[in-house]
Short mmCIF file of C-alpha atoms in Angstrom, two decimals:
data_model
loop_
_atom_site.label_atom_id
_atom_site.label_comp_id
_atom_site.label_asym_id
_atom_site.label_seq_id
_atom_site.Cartn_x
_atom_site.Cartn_y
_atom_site.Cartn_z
CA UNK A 283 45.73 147.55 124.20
CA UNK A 284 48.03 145.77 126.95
CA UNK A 285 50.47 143.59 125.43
CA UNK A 286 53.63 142.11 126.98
CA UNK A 287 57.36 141.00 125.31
CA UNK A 288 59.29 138.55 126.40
CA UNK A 289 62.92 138.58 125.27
CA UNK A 290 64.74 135.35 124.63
CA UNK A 291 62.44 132.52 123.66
CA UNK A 292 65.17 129.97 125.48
CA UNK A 293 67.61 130.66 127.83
CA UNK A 294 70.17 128.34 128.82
CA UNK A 295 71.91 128.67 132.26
CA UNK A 296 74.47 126.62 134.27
CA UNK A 297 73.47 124.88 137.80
CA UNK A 298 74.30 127.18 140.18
CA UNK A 299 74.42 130.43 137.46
CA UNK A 300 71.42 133.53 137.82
CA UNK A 301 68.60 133.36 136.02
CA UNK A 302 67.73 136.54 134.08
CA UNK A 303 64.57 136.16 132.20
CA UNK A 304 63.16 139.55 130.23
CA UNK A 305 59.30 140.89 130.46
CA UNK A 306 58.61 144.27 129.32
CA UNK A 307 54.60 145.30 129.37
CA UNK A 308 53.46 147.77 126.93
CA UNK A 309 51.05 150.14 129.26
CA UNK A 310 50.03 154.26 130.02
CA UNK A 311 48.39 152.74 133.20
CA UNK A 312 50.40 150.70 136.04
CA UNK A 313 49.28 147.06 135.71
CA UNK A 314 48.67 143.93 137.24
CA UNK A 315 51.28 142.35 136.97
CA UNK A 316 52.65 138.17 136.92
CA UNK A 317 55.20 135.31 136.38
CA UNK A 318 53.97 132.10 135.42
CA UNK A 319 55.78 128.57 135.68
CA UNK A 320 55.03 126.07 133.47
CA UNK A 321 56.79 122.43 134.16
CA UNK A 322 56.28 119.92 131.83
CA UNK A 323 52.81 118.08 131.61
CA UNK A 324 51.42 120.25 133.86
CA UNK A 325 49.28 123.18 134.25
CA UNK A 326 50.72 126.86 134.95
CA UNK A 327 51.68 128.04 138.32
CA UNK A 328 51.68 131.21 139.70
CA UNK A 329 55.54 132.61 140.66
CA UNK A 330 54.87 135.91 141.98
CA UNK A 331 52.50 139.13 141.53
CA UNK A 332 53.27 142.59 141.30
CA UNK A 333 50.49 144.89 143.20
CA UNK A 334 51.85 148.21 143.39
CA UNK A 335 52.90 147.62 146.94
CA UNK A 336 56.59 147.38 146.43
CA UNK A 337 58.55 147.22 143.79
CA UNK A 338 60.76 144.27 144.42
CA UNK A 339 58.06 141.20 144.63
CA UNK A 340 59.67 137.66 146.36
CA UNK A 341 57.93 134.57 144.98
CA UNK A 342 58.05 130.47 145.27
CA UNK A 343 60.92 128.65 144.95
CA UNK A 344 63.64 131.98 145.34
CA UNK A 345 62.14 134.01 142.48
CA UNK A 346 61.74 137.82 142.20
CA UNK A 347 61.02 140.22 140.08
CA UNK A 348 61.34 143.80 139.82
CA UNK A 349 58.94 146.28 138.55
CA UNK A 350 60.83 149.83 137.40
CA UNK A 351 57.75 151.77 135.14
CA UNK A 352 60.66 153.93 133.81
CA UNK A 353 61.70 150.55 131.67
CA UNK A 354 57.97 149.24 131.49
CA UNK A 355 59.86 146.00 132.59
CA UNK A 356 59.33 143.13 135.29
CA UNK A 357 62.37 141.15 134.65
CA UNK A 358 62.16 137.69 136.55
CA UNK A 359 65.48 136.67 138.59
CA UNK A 360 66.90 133.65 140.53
CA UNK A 361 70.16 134.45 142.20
CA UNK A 362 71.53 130.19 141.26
CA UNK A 363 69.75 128.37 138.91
CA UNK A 364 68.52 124.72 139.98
CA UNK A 365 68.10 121.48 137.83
CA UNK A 366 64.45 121.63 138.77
CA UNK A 367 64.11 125.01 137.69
CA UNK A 368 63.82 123.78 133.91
CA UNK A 369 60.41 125.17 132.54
CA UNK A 370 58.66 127.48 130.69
CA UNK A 371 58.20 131.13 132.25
CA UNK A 372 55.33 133.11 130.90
CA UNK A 373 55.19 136.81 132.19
CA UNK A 374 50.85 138.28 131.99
CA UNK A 375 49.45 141.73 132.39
CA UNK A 376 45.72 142.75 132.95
CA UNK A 377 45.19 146.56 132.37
CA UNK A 378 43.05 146.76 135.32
CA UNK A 379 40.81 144.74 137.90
CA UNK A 380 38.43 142.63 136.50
CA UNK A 381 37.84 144.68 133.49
CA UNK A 382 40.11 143.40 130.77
CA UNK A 383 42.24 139.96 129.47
CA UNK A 384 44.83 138.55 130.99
CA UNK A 385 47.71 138.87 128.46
CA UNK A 386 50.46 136.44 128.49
CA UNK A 387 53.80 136.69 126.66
CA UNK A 388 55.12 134.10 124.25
CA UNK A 389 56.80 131.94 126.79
CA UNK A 390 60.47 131.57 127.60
CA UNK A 391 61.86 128.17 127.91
CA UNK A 392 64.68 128.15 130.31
CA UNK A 393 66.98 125.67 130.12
CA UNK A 394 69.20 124.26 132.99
CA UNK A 395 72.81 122.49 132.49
CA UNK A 396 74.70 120.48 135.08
CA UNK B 279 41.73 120.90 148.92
CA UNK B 280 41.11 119.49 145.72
CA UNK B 281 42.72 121.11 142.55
CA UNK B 282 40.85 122.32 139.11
CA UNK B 283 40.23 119.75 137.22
CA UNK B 284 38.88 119.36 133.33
CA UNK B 285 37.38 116.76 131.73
CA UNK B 286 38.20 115.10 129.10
CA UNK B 287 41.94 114.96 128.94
CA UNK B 288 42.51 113.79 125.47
CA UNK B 289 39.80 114.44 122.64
CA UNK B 290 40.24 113.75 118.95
CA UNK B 291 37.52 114.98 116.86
CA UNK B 292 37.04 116.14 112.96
CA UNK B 293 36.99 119.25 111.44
CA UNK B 294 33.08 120.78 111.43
CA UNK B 295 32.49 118.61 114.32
CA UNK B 296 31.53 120.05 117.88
CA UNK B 297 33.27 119.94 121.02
CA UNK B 298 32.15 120.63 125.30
CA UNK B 299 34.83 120.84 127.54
CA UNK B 300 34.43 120.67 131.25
CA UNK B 301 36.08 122.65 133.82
CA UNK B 302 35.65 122.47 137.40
CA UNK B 303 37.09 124.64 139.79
CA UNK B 304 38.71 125.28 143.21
CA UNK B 305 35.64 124.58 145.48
CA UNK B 306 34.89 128.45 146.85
CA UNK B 307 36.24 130.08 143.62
CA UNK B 308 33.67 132.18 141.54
CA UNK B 309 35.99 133.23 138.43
CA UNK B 310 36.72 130.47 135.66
CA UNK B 311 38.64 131.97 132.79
CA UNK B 312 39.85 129.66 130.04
CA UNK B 313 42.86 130.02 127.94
CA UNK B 314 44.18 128.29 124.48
CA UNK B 315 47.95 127.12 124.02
CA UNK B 316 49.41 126.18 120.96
CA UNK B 317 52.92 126.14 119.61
CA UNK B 318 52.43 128.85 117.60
CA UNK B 319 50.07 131.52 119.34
CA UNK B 320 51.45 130.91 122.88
CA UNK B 321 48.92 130.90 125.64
CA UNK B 322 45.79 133.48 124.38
CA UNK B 323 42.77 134.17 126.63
CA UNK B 324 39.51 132.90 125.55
CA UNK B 325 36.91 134.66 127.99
CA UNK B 326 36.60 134.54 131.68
CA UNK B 327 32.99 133.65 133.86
CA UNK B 328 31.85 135.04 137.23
CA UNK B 329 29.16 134.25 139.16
CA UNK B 330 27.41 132.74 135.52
CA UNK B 331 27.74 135.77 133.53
CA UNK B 332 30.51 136.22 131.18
CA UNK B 333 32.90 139.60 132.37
CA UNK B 334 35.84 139.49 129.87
CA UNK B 335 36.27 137.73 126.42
CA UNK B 336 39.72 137.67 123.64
CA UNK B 337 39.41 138.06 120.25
CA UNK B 338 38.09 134.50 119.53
CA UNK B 339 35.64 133.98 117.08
CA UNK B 340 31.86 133.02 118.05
CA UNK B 341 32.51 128.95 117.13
CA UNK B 342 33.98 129.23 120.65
CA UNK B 343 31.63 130.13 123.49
CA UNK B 344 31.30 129.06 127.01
CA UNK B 345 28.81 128.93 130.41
CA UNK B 346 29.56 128.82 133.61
CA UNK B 347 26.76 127.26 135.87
CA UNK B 348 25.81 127.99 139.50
CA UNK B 349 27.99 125.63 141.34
CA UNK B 350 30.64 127.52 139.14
CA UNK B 351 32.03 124.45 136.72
CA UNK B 352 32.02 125.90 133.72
CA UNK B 353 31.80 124.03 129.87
CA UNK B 354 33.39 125.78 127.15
CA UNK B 355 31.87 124.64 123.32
CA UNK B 356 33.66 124.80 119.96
CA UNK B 357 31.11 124.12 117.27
CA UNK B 358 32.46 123.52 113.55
CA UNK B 359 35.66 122.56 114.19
CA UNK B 360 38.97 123.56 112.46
CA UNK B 361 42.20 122.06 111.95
CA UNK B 362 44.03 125.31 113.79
CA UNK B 363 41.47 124.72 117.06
CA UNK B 364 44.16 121.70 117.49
CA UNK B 365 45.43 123.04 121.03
CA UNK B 366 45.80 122.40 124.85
CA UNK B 367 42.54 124.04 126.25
CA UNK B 368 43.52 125.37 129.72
CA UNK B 369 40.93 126.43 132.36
CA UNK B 370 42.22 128.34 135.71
CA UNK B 371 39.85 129.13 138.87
CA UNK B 372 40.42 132.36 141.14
CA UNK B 373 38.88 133.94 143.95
CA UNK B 374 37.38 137.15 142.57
CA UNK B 375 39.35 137.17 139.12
CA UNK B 376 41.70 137.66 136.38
CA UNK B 377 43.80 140.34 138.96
CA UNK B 378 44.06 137.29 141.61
CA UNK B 379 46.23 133.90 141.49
CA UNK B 380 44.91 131.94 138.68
CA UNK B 381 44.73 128.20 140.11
CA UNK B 382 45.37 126.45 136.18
CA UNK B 383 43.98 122.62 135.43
CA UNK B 384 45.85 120.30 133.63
CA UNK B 385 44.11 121.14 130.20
CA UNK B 386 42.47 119.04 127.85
CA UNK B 387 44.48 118.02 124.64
CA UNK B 388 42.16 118.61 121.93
CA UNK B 389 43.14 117.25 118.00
CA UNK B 390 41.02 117.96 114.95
CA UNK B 391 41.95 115.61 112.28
#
């Protein structure tokens, strides 16, 4: 069964700092891959997709991520963390197209400090 | 072009109660999946619709079930209520499905007293 980890439940970060936050997917079978943003009172957003195509994916708002299968990982990074970057990041997987769940991690609240 | 959007917002029912949630999507989308967030399970899927049938469902138990109509708004029911179904029921549109850009609603705030 797919099943993804995210490490850190908060992470605090200085304006201007990088943003490190930590996905690793538990799979045999390269995955679908995603970062979600969730900002407070609101619905999620999607930050960027992994789809096999490269292995450095760009997203909204200066986001990446990079996939390396070696480390089953898909670490989310922002090279200076903004005040409007506080929210909740939730990293999914789906095994395969349109044949299993979308699996979502627990969520990691990052904070941002002036 | 308009967002999803589910009605109600807010809810407060009581336990063994029933409860229909509404869900309408990105006009041209065909995949509604709906998902439940609470503090303490995170974000869990619930089951996804296409095209009116049901392709993918989590490990929910059969109080919750849901339909998905041909205009593709979708309802999702929760009969006999529980204290623990207190959540924030989300519902997200896409294209062709769970391996495209899920477009999330605002959820509806649901409270079992």
């Amino acid at each position: 069964a797919q099943s993804v980890t995210q490490l850190g439940s908060h992470v605090s970060v200085s304006e201007g700092a990088l943003v490190l936050l930590r996905c690793n997917y538990s799979s045999s079978v390269p995955p679908y891959l995603f970062w979600y943003v969730q900002y407070p009172n609101q619905g999620l957003q999607l930050l960027l997709k992994y789809t096999s195509a490269a292995t450095l994916v760009k997203g909204i708002n200066g986001f990446e991520a990079e996939f390396k299968k070696s480390e089953t990982s898909f670490h989310l990074t922002k090279p200076s963390a903004h005040m409007s970057d506080a929210a909740e990041y939730f990293c999914a997987v789906i095994g395969s197209s349109n044949t299993g769940k979308l699996i979502f991690g627990q969520g990691t609240t990052l904070q941002v400090k002036p | 072009k308009a967002g999803v959007t589910q009605t109600p917002r807010y809810l407060i029912k009581t336990r063994g109660q029933q409860v229909t949630l509404s869900c309408s999507p990105i006009s041209g989308h065909r995949s509604v999946s709906w998902y439940q967030q609470t503090p303490g399970q995170g974000l869990q899927f619930l089951f996804e619709y296409f095209s009116e049938t049901q392709r993918n469902k989590g490990n929910f138990p059969g109080r919750f079930s849901g339909r998905q109509f041909s205009n593709s708004r979708s309802e999702m029911n929760v009969s006999t209520l529980e204290l623990g179904d207190s959540a924030l029921y989300l519902c997200a549109s896409s294209l062709t499905g769970l391996d495209n850009e899920q477009f999330f609603g605002p959820g509806t705030r649901l409270t079992v007293l």
